[in-house]
mmCIF file of C-alpha atoms in Angstrom:
data_model
loop_
_atom_site.group_PDB
_atom_site.id
_atom_site.type_symbol
_atom_site.label_atom_id
_atom_site.label_comp_id
_atom_site.label_asym_id
_atom_site.label_seq_id
_atom_site.Cartn_x
_atom_site.Cartn_y
_atom_site.Cartn_z
ATOM 1 C CA ILE Q 1 -33.267 2.576 4.167
ATOM 2 C CA LEU Q 2 -35.194 4.278 1.966
ATOM 3 C CA ASN Q 3 -38.057 2.805 0.365
ATOM 4 C CA VAL Q 4 -38.544 2.741 -3.049
ATOM 5 C CA GLU Q 5 -41.614 1.431 -5.148
ATOM 6 C CA GLN Q 6 -43.122 0.297 -8.490
ATOM 7 C CA SER Q 7 -46.142 -0.259 -9.819
ATOM 8 C CA PRO Q 8 -47.892 -2.300 -11.442
ATOM 9 C CA GLN Q 9 -44.997 -5.063 -11.224
ATOM 10 C CA SER Q 10 -46.174 -6.544 -14.671
ATOM 11 C CA LEU Q 11 -48.777 -5.675 -17.469
ATOM 12 C CA HIS Q 12 -49.205 -7.160 -21.004
ATOM 13 C CA VAL Q 13 -49.879 -4.588 -23.825
ATOM 14 C CA GLN Q 14 -50.756 -4.881 -27.725
ATOM 15 C CA GLU Q 15 -48.678 -3.110 -30.326
ATOM 16 C CA GLY Q 16 -49.055 0.754 -30.465
ATOM 17 C CA ASP Q 17 -50.699 0.894 -27.524
ATOM 18 C CA SER Q 18 -49.237 3.364 -25.186
ATOM 19 C CA THR Q 19 -48.446 2.748 -21.527
ATOM 20 C CA ASN Q 20 -46.832 4.422 -18.141
ATOM 21 C CA PHE Q 21 -45.986 2.952 -14.946
ATOM 22 C CA THR Q 22 -44.447 4.328 -11.549
ATOM 23 C CA CYS Q 23 -42.155 4.697 -9.110
ATOM 24 C CA SER Q 24 -42.782 5.956 -5.871
ATOM 25 C CA PHE Q 25 -39.862 7.325 -2.987
ATOM 26 C CA PRO Q 26 -39.340 8.958 0.247
ATOM 27 C CA SER Q 27 -40.059 13.019 -0.460
ATOM 28 C CA SER Q 28 -37.323 13.139 1.856
ATOM 29 C CA ASN Q 29 -33.735 13.720 1.398
ATOM 30 C CA PHE Q 30 -33.784 13.512 -2.259
ATOM 31 C CA TYR Q 31 -31.068 14.101 -4.060
ATOM 32 C CA ALA Q 32 -31.570 11.946 -7.339
ATOM 33 C CA LEU Q 33 -34.176 9.501 -9.349
ATOM 34 C CA HIS Q 34 -32.991 7.166 -11.900
ATOM 35 C CA TRP Q 35 -34.728 4.940 -14.814
ATOM 36 C CA TYR Q 36 -33.373 1.617 -15.513
ATOM 37 C CA ARG Q 37 -34.470 -0.464 -18.499
ATOM 38 C CA TRP Q 38 -33.164 -4.637 -18.277
ATOM 39 C CA GLU Q 39 -33.573 -6.746 -21.382
ATOM 40 C CA THR Q 40 -33.447 -10.250 -21.330
ATOM 41 C CA ALA Q 41 -30.503 -11.418 -21.466
ATOM 42 C CA LYS Q 42 -28.591 -8.549 -21.011
ATOM 43 C CA SER Q 43 -27.606 -5.587 -18.265
ATOM 44 C CA PRO Q 44 -30.034 -2.772 -16.938
ATOM 45 C CA GLU Q 45 -29.064 0.440 -19.152
ATOM 46 C CA ALA Q 46 -30.117 3.204 -17.724
ATOM 47 C CA LEU Q 47 -32.826 5.558 -19.389
ATOM 48 C CA PHE Q 48 -32.374 8.648 -17.536
ATOM 49 C CA VAL Q 49 -31.317 10.681 -14.646
ATOM 50 C CA MET Q 50 -33.857 13.183 -12.868
ATOM 51 C CA THR Q 51 -33.280 15.751 -9.994
ATOM 52 C CA LEU Q 52 -35.376 18.637 -10.027
ATOM 53 C CA ASN Q 53 -39.482 18.439 -9.540
ATOM 54 C CA GLY Q 54 -41.177 19.171 -12.376
ATOM 55 C CA ASP Q 55 -38.214 17.529 -14.800
ATOM 56 C CA GLU Q 56 -39.304 15.953 -17.769
ATOM 57 C CA LYS Q 57 -36.864 13.995 -19.844
ATOM 58 C CA LYS Q 58 -37.684 12.033 -23.833
ATOM 59 C CA LYS Q 59 -35.461 10.100 -25.563
ATOM 60 C CA GLY Q 60 -37.320 8.174 -28.143
ATOM 61 C CA ARG Q 61 -40.857 7.001 -27.657
ATOM 62 C CA ILE Q 62 -39.780 7.293 -24.039
ATOM 63 C CA SER Q 63 -40.527 9.865 -21.516
ATOM 64 C CA ALA Q 64 -40.445 10.428 -17.585
ATOM 65 C CA THR Q 65 -41.467 12.931 -15.042
ATOM 66 C CA LEU Q 66 -40.590 13.645 -11.810
ATOM 67 C CA ASN Q 67 -42.218 15.349 -9.154
ATOM 68 C CA THR Q 68 -39.972 15.032 -5.811
ATOM 69 C CA LYS Q 69 -42.459 16.774 -3.632
ATOM 70 C CA GLU Q 70 -45.395 14.552 -3.272
ATOM 71 C CA GLY Q 71 -42.480 12.009 -3.829
ATOM 72 C CA TYR Q 72 -43.176 10.246 -7.400
ATOM 73 C CA SER Q 73 -41.884 9.490 -11.406
ATOM 74 C CA TYR Q 74 -44.360 8.264 -14.323
ATOM 75 C CA LEU Q 75 -42.436 6.599 -17.006
ATOM 76 C CA TYR Q 76 -43.980 6.785 -20.336
ATOM 77 C CA ILE Q 77 -43.660 4.966 -22.997
ATOM 78 C CA LYS Q 78 -45.936 6.017 -26.309
ATOM 79 C CA GLY Q 79 -46.929 3.598 -29.375
ATOM 80 C CA SER Q 80 -45.547 0.396 -27.681
ATOM 81 C CA GLN Q 81 -43.097 -1.763 -29.816
ATOM 82 C CA PRO Q 82 -42.144 -5.629 -29.422
ATOM 83 C CA GLU Q 83 -38.533 -4.132 -28.359
ATOM 84 C CA ASP Q 84 -39.657 -2.388 -25.845
ATOM 85 C CA SER Q 85 -40.786 -5.410 -23.800
ATOM 86 C CA ALA Q 86 -37.962 -5.616 -20.808
ATOM 87 C CA THR Q 87 -38.161 -4.908 -16.883
ATOM 88 C CA TYR Q 88 -38.484 -1.310 -16.072
ATOM 89 C CA LEU Q 89 -36.014 -0.132 -12.998
ATOM 90 C CA CYS Q 90 -36.352 2.922 -11.466
ATOM 91 C CA ALA Q 91 -34.017 3.758 -8.040
ATOM 92 C CA GLN Q 92 -33.426 6.763 -5.646
ATOM 93 C CA ASN Q 93 -30.515 7.883 -3.350
ATOM 94 C CA SER Q 94 -30.143 10.171 -1.244
ATOM 95 C CA GLY Q 95 -27.004 12.140 -1.339
ATOM 96 C CA ASN Q 96 -24.197 10.443 -0.731
ATOM 97 C CA THR Q 97 -25.221 7.379 -1.163
ATOM 98 C CA PRO Q 98 -25.824 4.624 -3.183
ATOM 99 C CA LEU Q 99 -29.113 4.099 -5.570
ATOM 100 C CA VAL Q 100 -31.984 1.962 -3.847
ATOM 101 C CA PHE Q 101 -33.924 0.303 -6.241
ATOM 102 C CA GLY Q 102 -37.623 -0.691 -7.105
ATOM 103 C CA LYS Q 103 -38.441 -4.558 -7.879
ATOM 104 C CA GLY Q 104 -39.541 -2.834 -11.176
ATOM 105 C CA THR Q 105 -42.197 -3.185 -13.454
ATOM 106 C CA ARG Q 106 -42.239 -5.808 -16.386
ATOM 107 C CA LEU Q 107 -43.829 -4.691 -19.448
ATOM 108 C CA SER Q 108 -44.401 -7.810 -22.768
ATOM 109 C CA VAL Q 109 -45.559 -5.625 -26.104
ATOM 110 C CA ILE Q 110 -46.998 -8.299 -27.818
ATOM 111 C CA ALA Q 111 -47.261 -8.556 -31.272
ATOM 112 C CA ASP A 1 -14.383 -1.234 -25.591
ATOM 113 C CA GLY A 2 -14.714 -0.175 -21.765
ATOM 114 C CA GLY A 3 -17.286 -1.635 -19.985
ATOM 115 C CA ILE A 4 -17.740 -4.137 -17.154
ATOM 116 C CA THR A 5 -17.096 -7.963 -17.303
ATOM 117 C CA GLN A 6 -18.110 -10.319 -14.785
ATOM 118 C CA SER A 7 -17.153 -13.706 -14.904
ATOM 119 C CA PRO A 8 -17.465 -16.672 -14.594
ATOM 120 C CA LYS A 9 -20.827 -16.522 -16.003
ATOM 121 C CA TYR A 10 -22.473 -19.746 -14.413
ATOM 122 C CA LEU A 11 -20.788 -20.752 -11.247
ATOM 123 C CA PHE A 12 -20.680 -23.830 -9.494
ATOM 124 C CA ARG A 13 -20.856 -23.724 -6.169
ATOM 125 C CA LYS A 14 -20.536 -27.205 -3.253
ATOM 126 C CA GLU A 15 -21.820 -27.210 0.695
ATOM 127 C CA GLY A 16 -19.240 -25.583 2.573
ATOM 128 C CA GLN A 17 -17.534 -24.085 -0.222
ATOM 129 C CA ASN A 18 -16.071 -20.530 -0.590
ATOM 130 C CA VAL A 19 -16.277 -19.219 -4.257
ATOM 131 C CA THR A 20 -15.402 -15.423 -5.682
ATOM 132 C CA LEU A 21 -17.303 -13.979 -8.419
ATOM 133 C CA SER A 22 -14.920 -11.439 -10.490
ATOM 134 C CA CYS A 23 -15.515 -7.804 -12.004
ATOM 135 C CA GLU A 24 -13.018 -6.004 -13.819
ATOM 136 C CA GLN A 25 -14.111 -2.139 -15.093
ATOM 137 C CA ASN A 26 -11.676 -0.123 -17.654
ATOM 138 C CA LEU A 27 -14.494 2.972 -17.456
ATOM 139 C CA ASN A 28 -11.682 4.501 -14.828
ATOM 140 C CA HIS A 29 -14.772 4.516 -11.918
ATOM 141 C CA ASP A 30 -13.636 4.944 -8.685
ATOM 142 C CA ALA A 31 -16.956 3.536 -6.926
ATOM 143 C CA MET A 32 -18.154 0.137 -7.905
ATOM 144 C CA TYR A 33 -21.376 -2.340 -6.315
ATOM 145 C CA TRP A 34 -22.048 -6.267 -5.775
ATOM 146 C CA TYR A 35 -26.199 -6.677 -6.235
ATOM 147 C CA ARG A 36 -27.500 -9.877 -5.484
ATOM 148 C CA GLN A 37 -31.568 -10.553 -7.137
ATOM 149 C CA ASP A 38 -33.652 -13.348 -6.350
ATOM 150 C CA PRO A 39 -36.666 -14.340 -8.357
ATOM 151 C CA GLY A 40 -40.050 -11.758 -8.150
ATOM 152 C CA GLN A 41 -37.327 -9.521 -5.923
ATOM 153 C CA GLY A 42 -35.576 -6.567 -7.450
ATOM 154 C CA LEU A 43 -31.279 -5.904 -7.117
ATOM 155 C CA ARG A 44 -30.089 -6.089 -3.346
ATOM 156 C CA LEU A 45 -27.137 -4.532 -2.731
ATOM 157 C CA ILE A 46 -24.622 -6.706 -1.189
ATOM 158 C CA TYR A 47 -21.131 -4.299 -0.888
ATOM 159 C CA TYR A 48 -19.970 -1.673 -2.482
ATOM 160 C CA SER A 49 -17.357 0.521 -2.512
ATOM 161 C CA GLN A 50 -16.396 4.500 -3.105
ATOM 162 C CA ILE A 51 -12.476 4.399 -3.347
ATOM 163 C CA VAL A 52 -9.873 1.680 -3.958
ATOM 164 C CA ASN A 53 -9.175 0.322 -0.260
ATOM 165 C CA ASP A 54 -12.340 0.845 1.196
ATOM 166 C CA PHE A 55 -16.127 -0.445 0.950
ATOM 167 C CA GLN A 56 -19.112 -1.049 2.974
ATOM 168 C CA LYS A 57 -21.800 -2.768 4.031
ATOM 169 C CA GLY A 58 -25.172 -3.048 2.125
ATOM 170 C CA ASP A 59 -28.343 -4.966 2.845
ATOM 171 C CA ILE A 60 -27.635 -7.986 2.411
ATOM 172 C CA ALA A 61 -24.111 -7.954 3.353
ATOM 173 C CA GLU A 62 -23.978 -11.243 5.836
ATOM 174 C CA GLY A 63 -22.137 -14.105 4.532
ATOM 175 C CA TYR A 64 -20.416 -12.273 1.617
ATOM 176 C CA SER A 65 -16.934 -10.788 1.675
ATOM 177 C CA VAL A 66 -15.381 -7.800 -0.946
ATOM 178 C CA SER A 67 -11.482 -5.973 -1.187
ATOM 179 C CA ARG A 68 -10.678 -3.418 -3.476
ATOM 180 C CA GLU A 69 -7.035 -3.162 -4.558
ATOM 181 C CA LYS A 70 -7.413 -2.298 -7.146
ATOM 182 C CA LYS A 71 -9.274 0.286 -8.830
ATOM 183 C CA GLU A 72 -10.434 -2.054 -11.310
ATOM 184 C CA SER A 73 -11.595 -4.615 -9.676
ATOM 185 C CA PHE A 74 -14.278 -5.729 -6.958
ATOM 186 C CA PRO A 75 -14.425 -8.928 -6.441
ATOM 187 C CA LEU A 76 -16.717 -11.143 -4.687
ATOM 188 C CA THR A 77 -16.882 -14.358 -2.059
ATOM 189 C CA VAL A 78 -19.646 -15.856 -1.178
ATOM 190 C CA THR A 79 -18.689 -17.506 1.696
ATOM 191 C CA SER A 80 -19.792 -21.326 3.480
ATOM 192 C CA ALA A 81 -21.623 -18.822 6.244
ATOM 193 C CA GLN A 82 -24.472 -17.602 3.295
ATOM 194 C CA LYS A 83 -26.861 -20.276 3.904
ATOM 195 C CA ASN A 84 -28.409 -19.396 0.543
ATOM 196 C CA PRO A 85 -26.328 -18.010 -1.916
ATOM 197 C CA THR A 86 -28.052 -19.482 -5.207
ATOM 198 C CA ALA A 87 -29.189 -16.302 -6.508
ATOM 199 C CA PHE A 88 -28.707 -14.532 -10.000
ATOM 200 C CA TYR A 89 -24.622 -11.590 -9.067
ATOM 201 C CA LEU A 90 -25.009 -8.034 -11.086
ATOM 202 C CA CYS A 91 -21.956 -5.645 -10.854
ATOM 203 C CA ALA A 92 -21.765 -2.275 -11.256
ATOM 204 C CA SER A 93 -19.038 0.797 -11.557
ATOM 205 C CA SER A 94 -20.570 5.496 -11.001
ATOM 206 C CA VAL A 95 -18.214 7.639 -11.682
ATOM 207 C CA GLY A 96 -19.081 8.373 -8.146
ATOM 208 C CA VAL A 97 -21.517 6.747 -5.843
ATOM 209 C CA TRP A 98 -24.558 9.116 -6.554
ATOM 210 C CA GLU A 99 -24.295 9.018 -9.909
ATOM 211 C CA THR A 100 -25.491 6.747 -12.666
ATOM 212 C CA GLN A 101 -24.714 2.801 -12.995
ATOM 213 C CA TYR A 102 -23.471 0.770 -14.984
ATOM 214 C CA PHE A 103 -23.634 -2.772 -15.011
ATOM 215 C CA GLY A 104 -22.153 -5.829 -15.948
ATOM 216 C CA PRO A 105 -23.083 -8.867 -17.506
ATOM 217 C CA GLY A 106 -23.694 -11.111 -14.298
ATOM 218 C CA THR A 107 -22.840 -14.442 -12.274
ATOM 219 C CA ARG A 108 -25.723 -17.251 -12.143
ATOM 220 C CA LEU A 109 -24.702 -18.920 -9.525
ATOM 221 C CA LEU A 110 -25.812 -22.332 -8.217
ATOM 222 C CA VAL A 111 -25.344 -24.248 -5.792
ATOM 223 C CA LEU A 112 -24.870 -28.586 -6.110
#
């Protein structure tokens, strides 16, 4: 069973601060790394899918990087806004297997 | 609009009772999933199905059963054998099992 770890478990930042958090995963048999955003009272929504070592993806103020050799991905949020408050989930799979999710990082942005 | 629907939003179960949670999708996705979320836990996979009439156990399948008779539907039954059913249940679907998943709004199950 894959073990996907996320850190920190939660964090609070001031509006305008930039922040980042980590997803660690086994580097063997890697196929893809997914990031989701889960806002309160809503369904998780996909942010990025990354497959290649060194991949970088960006959507507005949010970006992600991938290192498959050492087994980690970073999610960055530049200039955090209150609407960025959510739980950010990462998930990994190995080929023809379902995603394995981490426990998430809960971000609270204080105005 | 295309999407995934789950019903009901809240469900109450009495001791010893089986209850069924509904999940329907009109995205034409082959793969469907059921997850359970408990406070402080991530999403844990209960069952998944890659194609109609086929499904596999996830990490916590004991006390649950599923069926996949139609591509659009993947109902989950919480049986009386599941001793701690109180949780938030999410259904998802994807084109293939390795692809991005799309989630429904969830069902919260409470035990009376």
